[in-house]
Coordinates of C-alpha atoms in Angstrom, one line a residue:
M415 CA -1.8 44.3 -2.9
T416 CA 0.7 45.3 -0.2
L417 CA -0.1 44.0 3.3
T418 CA -0.5 46.7 5.9
W419 CA -0.2 46.4 9.7
A420 CA -3.8 47.3 10.1
Q421 CA -4.8 44.3 7.9
L422 CA -2.5 42.0 9.8
R423 CA -4.0 43.3 13.1
D424 CA -7.6 42.7 11.9
L425 CA -6.9 39.3 10.3
K426 CA -9.3 36.7 11.6
C427 CA -7.1 33.5 11.8
G428 CA -10.1 31.7 13.2
E429 CA -11.7 31.8 9.8
L430 CA -8.7 30.0 8.3
E431 CA -9.0 27.4 11.1
G432 CA -12.7 27.1 10.4
A433 CA -11.9 26.4 6.7
A434 CA -9.3 23.8 7.9
D435 CA -12.0 22.1 10.0
G436 CA -14.1 21.8 6.9
W437 CA -11.4 20.1 4.9
G438 CA -10.7 17.9 7.9
K439 CA -14.3 16.7 7.9
A440 CA -14.0 15.9 4.2
S441 CA -10.8 14.0 4.8
N442 CA -12.4 12.0 7.6
R443 CA -15.4 11.1 5.4
A444 CA -13.1 9.9 2.6
D445 CA -11.2 7.8 5.2
A446 CA -14.4 6.3 6.5
G447 CA -15.5 5.5 3.0
R448 CA -12.2 3.9 2.2
D449 CA -12.3 1.9 5.4
R450 CA -15.8 0.6 4.7
I451 CA -14.7 -0.6 1.2
E452 CA -11.6 -2.3 2.5
T453 CA -13.0 -3.9 5.6
Q454 CA -16.6 -4.6 4.7
L455 CA -17.5 -4.5 1.0
L456 CA -14.4 -6.1 -0.5
N457 CA -14.2 -8.8 2.2
G458 CA -17.9 -9.5 1.8
L459 CA -17.5 -9.7 -1.9
R460 CA -14.5 -12.1 -1.7
G461 CA -16.3 -14.3 0.8
T462 CA -19.6 -14.7 -1.1
Q463 CA -19.0 -14.1 -4.8
R464 CA -17.0 -15.8 -7.6
G465 CA -16.6 -15.2 -11.3
E466 CA -15.9 -12.5 -13.8
A467 CA -18.6 -10.1 -12.5
A468 CA -17.3 -10.4 -9.0
E469 CA -13.7 -9.7 -10.1
A470 CA -14.9 -6.7 -12.1
A471 CA -16.8 -5.4 -9.1
A472 CA -13.8 -5.9 -6.9
G473 CA -11.7 -4.0 -9.4
R474 CA -14.1 -1.0 -9.3
L475 CA -14.2 -1.1 -5.5
K476 CA -10.4 -1.1 -5.3
Q477 CA -10.3 1.9 -7.7
L478 CA -12.8 3.7 -5.6
S479 CA -10.8 2.9 -2.5
Q480 CA -7.7 4.4 -4.2
N481 CA -9.6 7.5 -5.1
L482 CA -10.9 8.0 -1.6
S483 CA -7.4 7.4 -0.3
Y484 CA -6.1 10.2 -2.5
A485 CA -9.0 12.5 -1.4
Y486 CA -8.2 11.7 2.2
T487 CA -4.5 12.6 1.7
E488 CA -5.1 15.8 -0.2
C489 CA -7.9 17.1 2.0
G490 CA -5.7 16.3 5.0
L491 CA -2.9 18.3 3.5
L492 CA -5.3 21.2 2.9
R493 CA -6.4 21.1 6.5
T494 CA -2.9 21.2 7.8
T495 CA -1.8 23.9 5.3
L496 CA -4.6 26.2 6.5
N497 CA -4.0 25.4 10.2
S498 CA -0.2 25.9 9.8
M499 CA -0.8 29.2 8.0
A500 CA -3.1 30.4 10.8
H501 CA -0.5 29.3 13.4
E502 CA 2.3 31.3 11.7
L503 CA 0.2 34.4 11.1
R504 CA -1.1 34.4 14.6
A505 CA 2.5 34.5 15.8
Q506 CA 3.1 37.6 13.7
Q507 CA -0.2 39.1 15.0
R508 CA 1.1 38.7 18.6
A509 CA 4.4 40.4 17.7
L510 CA 2.5 43.3 16.1
R511 CA 0.1 43.6 19.0
E512 CA 3.0 43.7 21.5
A513 CA 4.6 46.6 19.4
L514 CA 1.3 48.5 19.2
D515 CA 0.7 48.0 22.9
D516 CA 4.2 49.4 23.7
A517 CA 3.4 52.4 21.5
E518 CA 0.1 53.1 23.2
S519 CA 1.7 52.9 26.7
L520 CA 4.4 55.4 25.6
K521 CA 1.7 57.6 23.9
F522 CA 3.4 57.2 20.5
A523 CA 1.4 57.3 17.3
V524 CA 1.7 54.5 14.8
H525 CA 0.8 55.7 11.3
A526 CA -0.6 53.7 8.4
D527 CA 2.8 53.4 6.7
G528 CA 4.3 52.0 9.9
S529 CA 6.2 55.1 10.9
V530 CA 6.0 56.1 14.6
T531 CA 5.7 59.6 16.0
Y532 CA 7.2 60.3 19.4
P533 CA 6.7 63.4 21.6
A534 CA 9.2 65.9 22.9
A535 CA 11.2 65.1 26.0
D536 CA 12.8 67.2 28.8
G537 CA 16.5 67.3 29.4
G538 CA 18.6 69.5 27.0
L539 CA 22.2 69.4 27.9
I540 CA 23.0 73.2 27.5
D541 CA 19.8 75.2 27.9
G542 CA 17.5 72.6 29.5
R543 CA 14.8 73.3 26.8
P544 CA 12.6 70.3 25.8
L545 CA 14.0 68.0 23.2
P546 CA 11.9 68.0 20.1
G547 CA 9.8 65.1 19.1
G548 CA 9.9 63.4 15.8
T549 CA 9.0 60.4 13.6
A550 CA 10.8 57.1 13.3
S551 CA 10.4 55.3 10.0
V552 CA 11.4 51.9 8.8
A553 CA 13.7 53.5 6.2
A554 CA 15.6 55.4 8.9
A555 CA 18.7 53.8 10.3
P556 CA 18.2 52.6 13.8
G557 CA 20.1 54.3 16.7
L558 CA 20.4 57.7 15.1
L559 CA 22.9 60.0 16.8
P560 CA 22.6 63.8 17.0
P561 CA 24.8 65.8 14.6
S562 CA 27.0 67.0 17.5
G563 CA 27.6 66.4 21.2
L564 CA 26.0 69.7 22.1
V565 CA 22.4 68.5 21.9
A566 CA 21.2 65.4 23.7
P567 CA 19.2 62.8 21.7
N568 CA 15.5 62.5 22.6
P569 CA 15.3 59.3 24.6
N570 CA 12.0 58.5 22.9
A571 CA 13.7 58.3 19.5
P572 CA 15.3 54.8 19.9
K573 CA 12.1 53.5 21.5
A574 CA 10.0 54.7 18.5
Q575 CA 12.5 53.3 16.1
D576 CA 12.4 49.9 17.8
I577 CA 8.6 49.9 17.6
A578 CA 8.7 50.9 13.9
D579 CA 11.2 48.1 13.2
R580 CA 9.0 45.5 15.0
V581 CA 5.9 46.6 13.2
A582 CA 7.7 46.4 9.9
K583 CA 9.2 43.0 10.7
A584 CA 5.8 41.5 11.7
V585 CA 4.2 42.8 8.5
R586 CA 7.1 41.7 6.2
T587 CA 7.1 38.2 7.8
A588 CA 3.3 37.9 7.5
A589 CA 3.5 38.8 3.8
E590 CA 6.2 36.1 3.2
I591 CA 4.0 33.6 5.0
D592 CA 1.0 34.5 2.9
W593 CA 3.0 34.2 -0.3
R594 CA 4.5 30.9 0.7
Y595 CA 1.2 29.3 1.6
A596 CA -0.5 30.7 -1.4
R597 CA 1.9 28.8 -3.6
I598 CA 1.2 25.5 -1.7
L599 CA -2.6 26.0 -1.8
R600 CA -2.5 26.6 -5.6
R601 CA -0.8 23.3 -6.2
L602 CA -3.1 21.3 -3.9
K603 CA -5.6 20.4 -6.7
A604 CA -6.3 17.2 -8.6
E605 CA -6.9 16.4 -12.2
E606 CA -10.4 16.3 -13.4
G607 CA -12.1 12.9 -13.7
L608 CA -13.3 10.0 -11.6
K609 CA -10.0 8.0 -11.7
V610 CA -6.8 8.8 -9.8
P611 CA -3.9 7.7 -12.1
G612 CA -0.5 6.8 -10.8
A613 CA 1.0 10.1 -11.9
T614 CA -1.4 11.9 -9.5
W615 CA 0.2 10.0 -6.6
T616 CA 3.5 11.3 -7.8
D617 CA 2.1 14.8 -7.5
A618 CA 0.7 14.0 -4.1
A619 CA 4.1 13.0 -2.9
G620 CA 5.4 16.4 -3.9
D621 CA 2.4 18.0 -2.3
A622 CA 3.1 16.2 1.0
A623 CA 6.7 17.2 0.9
A624 CA 5.8 20.9 0.4
V625 CA 3.3 20.9 3.2
R626 CA 5.7 19.1 5.5
D627 CA 8.4 21.7 4.9
A628 CA 5.9 24.5 5.5
A629 CA 4.4 23.0 8.6
R630 CA 7.8 22.2 10.3
G631 CA 7.2 24.6 13.2
Y632 CA 3.5 23.8 13.5
L633 CA 3.7 20.0 13.7
K634 CA 7.1 18.4 13.1
D635 CA 8.9 20.1 16.0
G636 CA 6.3 18.4 18.3
I637 CA 7.2 14.9 17.3
P638 CA 9.2 13.4 20.2
L639 CA 11.9 11.8 18.1
D640 CA 14.4 11.6 21.0
A641 CA 12.0 10.2 23.6
S642 CA 11.7 6.6 24.7
P643 CA 9.0 4.4 23.1
A644 CA 7.0 4.6 26.4
E645 CA 7.2 8.4 26.3
R646 CA 6.1 8.4 22.7
K647 CA 3.1 6.2 23.5
A648 CA 2.1 8.7 26.2
W649 CA 2.6 11.6 23.8
W650 CA 0.3 10.1 21.2
A651 CA -2.3 9.2 23.8
G652 CA -2.3 12.9 25.0
L653 CA -3.0 14.4 21.5
T654 CA -6.5 15.4 20.5
D655 CA -8.2 13.6 17.7
E656 CA -7.7 16.6 15.5
Q657 CA -4.0 16.7 16.2
R658 CA -3.6 13.0 15.5
E659 CA -5.5 13.4 12.2
E660 CA -3.1 16.2 11.1
Y661 CA 0.0 14.2 12.0
L662 CA -1.3 11.2 10.1
A663 CA -2.1 13.4 7.0
V664 CA 1.1 15.3 6.9
Y665 CA 3.7 13.1 8.5
P666 CA 2.6 9.5 7.8
D667 CA 6.3 8.6 7.3
R668 CA 7.3 9.9 10.8
I669 CA 4.3 8.5 12.7
G670 CA 4.3 5.2 10.9
N671 CA 7.9 4.5 11.8
L672 CA 7.8 5.9 15.4
D673 CA 8.4 3.1 17.9
G674 CA 5.9 3.4 20.7
V675 CA 2.9 4.5 18.5
P676 CA 0.1 1.8 18.5
A677 CA 0.2 -0.8 15.7
L678 CA -3.1 0.2 14.2
V679 CA -2.0 3.8 13.9
R680 CA 1.4 2.9 12.4
D681 CA -0.4 0.6 9.9
A682 CA -2.8 3.3 8.8
A683 CA 0.1 5.9 8.5
N684 CA 2.3 3.5 6.6
R685 CA -0.4 2.4 4.2
D686 CA -0.8 6.1 3.2
N687 CA 3.0 6.6 3.1
L688 CA 3.3 3.5 0.9
Q689 CA 1.2 5.2 -1.8
L690 CA 3.3 8.4 -1.5
L691 CA 6.5 6.4 -1.8
I692 CA 5.2 4.6 -4.8
G693 CA 4.3 7.9 -6.4
K694 CA 7.7 9.3 -5.5
L695 CA 9.7 6.4 -7.0
E696 CA 7.6 6.1 -10.1
A697 CA 9.0 9.5 -11.1
R698 CA 12.5 8.2 -11.0
D699 CA 14.3 5.9 -13.4
D700 CA 17.4 4.9 -11.5
T701 CA 18.0 1.2 -10.7
K702 CA 17.7 1.6 -6.9
S703 CA 14.3 3.4 -7.2
Q704 CA 12.9 0.8 -9.6
T705 CA 14.1 -2.1 -7.5
Q706 CA 12.5 -0.6 -4.4
L707 CA 9.4 0.3 -6.4
A708 CA 8.9 -3.4 -7.3
G709 CA 9.1 -4.3 -3.6
L710 CA 6.6 -1.6 -2.6
R711 CA 4.2 -2.7 -5.2
E712 CA 4.4 -6.3 -4.1
I713 CA 3.8 -5.3 -0.5
D714 CA 0.9 -3.2 -1.6
R715 CA -0.6 -6.1 -3.5
Q716 CA -0.4 -8.3 -0.5
L717 CA -2.0 -5.7 1.7
R718 CA -4.9 -5.4 -0.6
A719 CA -5.3 -9.2 -0.9
G720 CA -6.7 -9.5 2.6
R721 CA -4.3 -12.2 3.7
Q722 CA -4.9 -14.1 7.0
P723 CA -3.5 -13.6 9.6
P724 CA -4.1 -9.9 8.7
M725 CA -1.1 -7.8 7.7
F726 CA 0.0 -4.7 9.7
L727 CA 2.5 -2.4 8.0
L728 CA 4.6 -1.2 11.0
G729 CA 7.4 0.5 9.0
I730 CA 8.2 1.5 5.4
G731 CA 10.8 3.8 3.8
D732 CA 13.2 4.2 1.0
E733 CA 16.3 5.3 3.0
G734 CA 19.4 3.3 2.5
N735 CA 18.6 -0.2 1.1
G736 CA 15.0 0.4 2.1
R737 CA 12.9 -0.3 5.2
A738 CA 9.9 -2.5 5.7
I739 CA 8.4 -4.0 8.8
V740 CA 5.4 -6.2 8.4
S741 CA 3.5 -8.1 11.1
F742 CA 1.0 -10.9 10.5
G743 CA -1.3 -10.5 13.4
N744 CA -1.7 -7.4 15.6
P745 CA 1.3 -7.3 17.9
D746 CA -0.5 -5.0 20.3
T747 CA -3.2 -7.6 21.1
A748 CA -1.2 -10.8 20.7
R749 CA 0.1 -12.8 23.7
N750 CA 2.9 -14.1 21.6
V751 CA 5.0 -11.9 19.3
S752 CA 8.0 -13.0 17.3
A753 CA 10.2 -10.6 15.3
Y754 CA 12.5 -12.1 12.6
V755 CA 15.6 -10.2 11.4
P756 CA 16.8 -11.1 7.9
G757 CA 20.4 -11.0 6.9
L758 CA 23.0 -10.7 4.1
N759 CA 21.8 -9.2 0.9
T760 CA 18.3 -8.4 2.2
S761 CA 16.9 -5.1 0.9
L762 CA 13.6 -3.7 -0.1
D763 CA 12.9 -5.5 -3.3
E764 CA 10.5 -7.9 -4.8
D765 CA 12.4 -10.9 -3.5
F766 CA 12.1 -9.5 0.1
A767 CA 8.4 -8.8 -0.4
K768 CA 7.7 -12.3 -1.6
N769 CA 10.1 -14.6 0.3
N770 CA 11.0 -12.8 3.5
L771 CA 7.4 -11.8 4.2
K772 CA 6.5 -15.5 3.6
R773 CA 8.8 -16.6 6.3
A774 CA 7.0 -14.4 8.8
W775 CA 3.7 -15.5 7.5
D776 CA 4.7 -19.2 7.8
T777 CA 5.7 -18.5 11.5
A778 CA 2.4 -16.8 12.1
K779 CA 0.4 -19.7 10.6
G780 CA 2.5 -22.2 12.6
S781 CA 2.1 -20.3 15.8
S782 CA -1.6 -20.0 15.4
K783 CA -1.9 -23.8 15.6
Y784 CA -0.7 -23.5 19.2
D785 CA -2.1 -20.1 20.3
H786 CA -4.4 -18.0 18.2
S787 CA -3.2 -14.9 20.0
S788 CA 0.1 -14.7 18.1
A789 CA 1.8 -12.3 15.7
A790 CA 4.9 -12.8 13.6
I791 CA 7.0 -9.9 12.3
V792 CA 9.6 -9.5 9.7
W793 CA 11.8 -6.6 10.6
L794 CA 13.9 -4.9 7.9
G795 CA 14.7 -1.9 9.9
Y796 CA 18.4 -1.7 9.1
D797 CA 20.8 -1.9 6.2
A798 CA 22.0 -5.5 5.9
P799 CA 25.4 -6.0 4.2
Q800 CA 25.1 -6.2 0.4
T801 CA 27.5 -8.2 -1.9
P802 CA 28.0 -7.0 -5.4
D803 CA 27.2 -9.3 -8.4
G804 CA 29.7 -12.1 -8.9
L805 CA 32.5 -12.9 -6.5
A806 CA 32.3 -11.1 -3.2
S807 CA 34.7 -11.0 -0.3
L808 CA 33.3 -12.1 3.0
S809 CA 34.8 -8.8 4.3
V810 CA 31.4 -7.2 3.7
M811 CA 30.2 -9.0 6.7
G812 CA 31.6 -6.6 9.3
N813 CA 30.2 -5.6 12.6
E814 CA 29.2 -2.0 11.9
K815 CA 25.8 -2.7 10.2
A816 CA 24.9 -5.2 12.9
E817 CA 25.7 -2.7 15.7
K818 CA 23.5 0.0 14.0
G819 CA 20.8 -2.5 13.3
G820 CA 21.0 -3.8 16.9
N821 CA 20.3 -0.3 18.2
A822 CA 17.3 0.1 15.9
F823 CA 16.0 -3.4 16.8
D824 CA 16.2 -2.6 20.5
G825 CA 14.1 0.5 19.9
F826 CA 11.5 -1.4 17.9
M827 CA 11.2 -4.2 20.5
A828 CA 10.9 -1.5 23.2
G829 CA 8.0 -0.1 21.2
I830 CA 6.3 -3.5 21.0
S831 CA 6.7 -4.0 24.7
A832 CA 5.2 -0.5 25.4
T833 CA 2.1 -0.8 23.1
N834 CA 1.2 -4.4 23.8
E835 CA -2.0 -4.6 25.7
T836 CA -1.8 -8.1 27.2
G837 CA 0.3 -7.1 30.2
D838 CA 3.2 -9.5 29.8
P839 CA 3.6 -10.8 26.3
H840 CA 5.9 -13.6 25.3
L841 CA 8.4 -12.0 22.9
T842 CA 10.8 -13.9 20.7
A843 CA 13.7 -12.5 18.6
I844 CA 14.7 -14.5 15.6
G845 CA 17.9 -13.9 13.7
H846 CA 18.6 -15.5 10.3
S847 CA 22.0 -15.5 8.7
Y848 CA 23.6 -12.0 9.3
G849 CA 20.4 -11.1 11.1
S850 CA 21.6 -13.4 13.9
R851 CA 24.6 -11.2 14.3
T852 CA 22.3 -8.1 14.4
V853 CA 20.2 -9.8 17.1
G854 CA 23.4 -10.6 19.0
A855 CA 24.5 -7.0 18.9
A856 CA 21.0 -5.9 20.2
T857 CA 21.5 -8.1 23.2
Q858 CA 24.6 -6.3 24.3
H859 CA 23.0 -3.1 25.4
D860 CA 21.9 -2.5 28.9
G861 CA 19.1 -4.9 29.8
G862 CA 19.3 -6.9 26.6
I863 CA 16.6 -6.7 24.0
P864 CA 13.6 -5.1 25.7
G865 CA 10.9 -7.6 26.7
V866 CA 12.4 -10.6 24.8
D867 CA 12.0 -14.0 26.5
D868 CA 13.5 -16.3 23.9
I869 CA 16.1 -16.0 21.1
I870 CA 16.2 -18.2 18.0
L871 CA 19.3 -18.3 15.7
V872 CA 19.1 -20.0 12.3
G873 CA 21.7 -20.2 9.6
S874 CA 24.0 -18.2 11.8
P875 CA 27.6 -17.3 11.0
G876 CA 28.0 -16.3 14.7
V877 CA 26.4 -13.7 16.9
G878 CA 29.4 -11.7 18.3
V879 CA 29.5 -13.5 21.6
D880 CA 31.0 -16.9 22.5
R881 CA 28.4 -18.1 25.1
A882 CA 24.7 -18.4 24.9
E883 CA 24.4 -17.0 28.4
D884 CA 25.9 -13.7 27.2
L885 CA 22.7 -13.0 25.2
G886 CA 20.8 -11.9 28.2
V887 CA 17.9 -14.3 28.3
G888 CA 19.6 -17.3 30.0
K889 CA 21.2 -20.1 27.9
E890 CA 18.2 -22.3 28.3
H891 CA 16.2 -19.7 26.3
V892 CA 18.6 -19.6 23.3
F893 CA 17.7 -21.9 20.5
V894 CA 19.7 -22.8 17.4
G895 CA 18.9 -24.3 14.0
A896 CA 21.8 -25.3 11.8
A897 CA 21.3 -27.4 8.7
E898 CA 24.1 -29.8 7.9
N899 CA 24.4 -28.5 4.3
D900 CA 24.0 -24.8 5.3
V901 CA 27.5 -23.5 4.4
V902 CA 26.9 -20.3 6.3
T903 CA 26.8 -22.1 9.6
K904 CA 30.3 -23.4 8.8
L905 CA 32.0 -20.3 7.7
P906 CA 35.6 -20.2 9.0
S907 CA 36.8 -17.6 11.4
K908 CA 38.5 -14.6 10.0
Q909 CA 41.8 -16.1 11.1
Q910 CA 41.1 -19.3 9.2
S911 CA 39.9 -17.7 6.0
V912 CA 42.1 -16.9 3.0
V913 CA 41.6 -13.1 2.7
G914 CA 40.0 -12.1 -0.5
A915 CA 39.8 -15.7 -1.8
V916 CA 36.5 -16.8 -0.5
G917 CA 33.3 -15.6 -2.3
L918 CA 29.8 -16.0 -1.1
F919 CA 26.6 -14.4 -2.4
V920 CA 23.9 -15.6 -0.2
G921 CA 20.5 -15.6 -1.9
G922 CA 21.9 -14.4 -5.1
P923 CA 22.3 -15.9 -8.5
K924 CA 26.0 -16.7 -8.2
V925 CA 28.1 -18.5 -5.6
A926 CA 31.9 -18.8 -5.6
Y927 CA 32.8 -21.8 -3.4
M928 CA 36.1 -23.1 -2.3
A929 CA 35.6 -26.2 -0.2
G930 CA 38.9 -25.8 1.6
D931 CA 38.2 -22.2 2.5
I932 CA 34.5 -22.0 3.4
A933 CA 33.9 -25.2 5.4
D934 CA 35.0 -25.0 8.9
Q935 CA 37.5 -27.9 9.3
G936 CA 36.7 -29.0 12.8
N937 CA 37.1 -25.7 14.6
D938 CA 34.0 -24.2 16.4
D939 CA 35.1 -20.6 15.7
L940 CA 32.9 -19.0 13.0
W941 CA 33.1 -15.6 11.3
F942 CA 31.5 -13.8 14.3
G943 CA 32.7 -16.0 17.2
K944 CA 31.7 -19.4 18.5
D945 CA 29.4 -21.6 16.4
P946 CA 26.0 -21.1 18.0
A947 CA 25.3 -24.8 17.3
S948 CA 28.5 -25.9 19.1
R949 CA 28.8 -27.5 22.5
A950 CA 31.1 -24.7 23.6
F951 CA 28.4 -22.0 22.9
G952 CA 25.9 -23.8 25.1
A953 CA 22.6 -23.1 23.4
R954 CA 19.8 -25.6 22.7
R955 CA 19.8 -27.0 19.2
F956 CA 16.6 -28.1 17.6
P957 CA 16.6 -30.6 14.7
V958 CA 16.3 -29.3 11.1
N959 CA 16.4 -30.9 7.7
E960 CA 20.0 -31.2 6.4
G961 CA 18.9 -29.5 3.2
P962 CA 20.2 -30.1 -0.3
P963 CA 23.9 -30.3 -0.7
L964 CA 25.9 -27.3 -1.8
V965 CA 27.1 -29.0 -4.9
G966 CA 24.5 -31.2 -6.6
G967 CA 23.3 -32.4 -10.0
D968 CA 21.9 -29.0 -10.8
G969 CA 25.0 -27.1 -9.8
L970 CA 25.6 -25.0 -6.7
S971 CA 22.7 -24.4 -4.3
L972 CA 22.3 -22.4 -1.1
D973 CA 18.8 -23.7 -0.5
A974 CA 19.8 -25.3 2.8
H975 CA 20.3 -21.8 4.1
S976 CA 16.8 -20.6 3.3
Q977 CA 14.3 -23.3 4.3
Y978 CA 14.3 -23.1 8.1
F979 CA 10.9 -21.3 8.2
D980 CA 9.2 -23.3 5.4
P981 CA 6.7 -26.0 6.6
K982 CA 6.9 -27.8 3.3
R983 CA 10.6 -28.0 2.9
D984 CA 11.5 -28.3 6.6
A985 CA 8.4 -29.1 8.7
V986 CA 10.3 -30.0 11.8
S987 CA 12.3 -26.7 11.9
A988 CA 9.2 -24.6 11.1
D989 CA 7.2 -26.3 13.8
S990 CA 10.0 -25.9 16.3
I991 CA 10.2 -22.2 15.6
A992 CA 6.4 -21.9 16.1
L993 CA 6.5 -23.8 19.4
I994 CA 9.3 -21.6 20.8
A995 CA 7.5 -18.4 19.5
T996 CA 4.4 -19.4 21.5
G997 CA 6.3 -20.2 24.7
R998 CA 6.1 -24.0 24.3
S999 CA 9.8 -24.7 24.0
R1000 CA 9.5 -27.7 26.4
Q1001 CA 7.7 -29.5 23.6
V1002 CA 10.6 -29.0 21.2
K1003 CA 12.7 -32.1 20.6
M1004 CA 16.4 -31.2 20.9
E1005 CA 19.4 -32.7 19.2
E1006 CA 23.1 -33.1 19.9
L1007 CA 25.3 -30.0 19.6
R1008 CA 28.3 -30.0 17.3

C-alpha cells in the first residue's frame, strides 16, 4: 500500500515507542535473570556442591544464562529498532506539518495526491487583471516560467510548488524509513527451541550490525567520541536509565571501550559484545579470525569460571591484532590500580588469554596480600609489533606503534582516574618488553600519564628517553627489573647492531641468536635509548631471578624474559611488583644498577 501524507500526518509514533517499552521490559527481565544465575545460583552451586550432578546442574544453568543473554540482546535490539523508527518518522511528521501549516497560512489547498492549489493574485503586467490561480503537483518542474514575458507569473505558484515538493519529500522519506525498518524487524527473530546454538549468535551479530546502521542518527551520533574521559563520565551520568539500556543493547562495542564510562558498565557491555564477536568470527574461516576466536573463547571461559579477584572486561575488539583489557578487581573502587602493557608479538590469541592475563592475575593476588583494595589490569589496547615466523629483523621494533599505543594508554588511564571513586587512587603503569617503550611514549605527552604515581619497567629494550626523571613521575618513582639472562634487556643500540643480521622472536617458537650481535658489549645504549637498569638512566632497580640461560641443555630459551610476574618462578620480582603497585616501594629491596 502506498503511503499518503494523511497517513503520515495521523501516524501515532507514541504507539511504536510504547511497543519499544514493552520489549525493553522483556530485555530487562532477561538481564535480571541472567544476572541472578551468574551471581547467585552458579556461585552458590560452586560453593556448596560437588560431583557429577552438580556439574550437570551448572551446565544447564550456564546454558540458561546464555539463552537469557541472547534474549536480552535481541529484545534490546527490537526496542531500539522501534524507538529509532519512531524517531525518524517523527522527524518527517514535523517536516510535513510545517509544510501543511504554511499552506494553511497562505490559504492554499493540499489535496490527497499531494498537489497544492493556489488562488489568483493581483498584478498583471499589461492590463492589471488578476493573475489566475492554479495547481502545483509533484510531477511539475519547480520554478515554472510563463510562456512569454507579456504575462507575469502568479507569485503564489512557486510557493505552492515548494509546499508540494516538501510534502512529497516527507512522504517519500517516511516510506523509505518504513521499508528499511520492516526489513530489520523481519530478521529479528530466533530459531524455535529452548537452546541457543552458536550459529544463532552469528545471526545476532548481523542483527546488531543492521540495527546499529539504522540507528546511527538516533543513538550513535550522541556518543561523545571526541570528548575527554571526564566529559564522557558526565555524559553517561546524565543519561536516563532507558537511554543507557538502549546504548548497551545496540552499541556494546562503543560503550564497552569508551574511556570514562564506569567499569561495571564497561564490563556488562563488553561481556555482551564478546558474545557478538564470537558469533561474528565463527562465521569466518581465515587464520586471523580463528586465532582471535580462540583468544575470545578462552577469555569467555575465564569470565564464566568465577575467578577471584573478580574479572572485569574493560575492553574487547577484533580490530588490528585484537584488543582486550581485563582487570582483576574493580578499578573504580580500588585504592591501588596497576595497568600492565605487554609487548612484542602480543595479540588477541589463546596465548594472550592464558599467559598475559595470568600476569595481571598474579599481580592482583600479590597486591591483595598488602592491600585488599587493589586491582590489576592487563591492557592490550594497541597493536604491538609482530614478527613473522622464523628469522625476523629487529627493525619491526620501531617507534610508531609505541607512539600510537602511548596515546591510547593515556586515554585509558585518564578514564581510570575519572571513574575511580576513592578520591586519590595510587596508580602504577607497568611496561614489559616493547610495552615499556609504549609506556615511555605515554609519559611524553603533556602532564605525563594521567594519575600515574609509579612506573615499573621489566624486560625493557629501552623506553625512548635516556633519564628516569624524563618519565614525569620523578626518578625515585621509576623501578626497573632486568634479569641477567634476559637478552631483551641487553639488545644493542641500532648503531651497534648488524642491520638485518639479528633475529629475535620473543615469545615464539623460534629464536635466531647471534651472541656477538644481540648482547650489549658493555655499552648502556639499548635499542630505544639508555638501558633502564643502568646507572646512567637513574631509576631504582629491584632484584630479580637471573632466569634460565639463553642457551642451555634444552636448546634456546627466552624464559628469562617472561617470568618477572610469576610468584613461582621469580618470587622476589613478583613480590616487588606487588609492593610497588600498592604504594609500598619503601619495603622493596634494591640492587646495584648496571
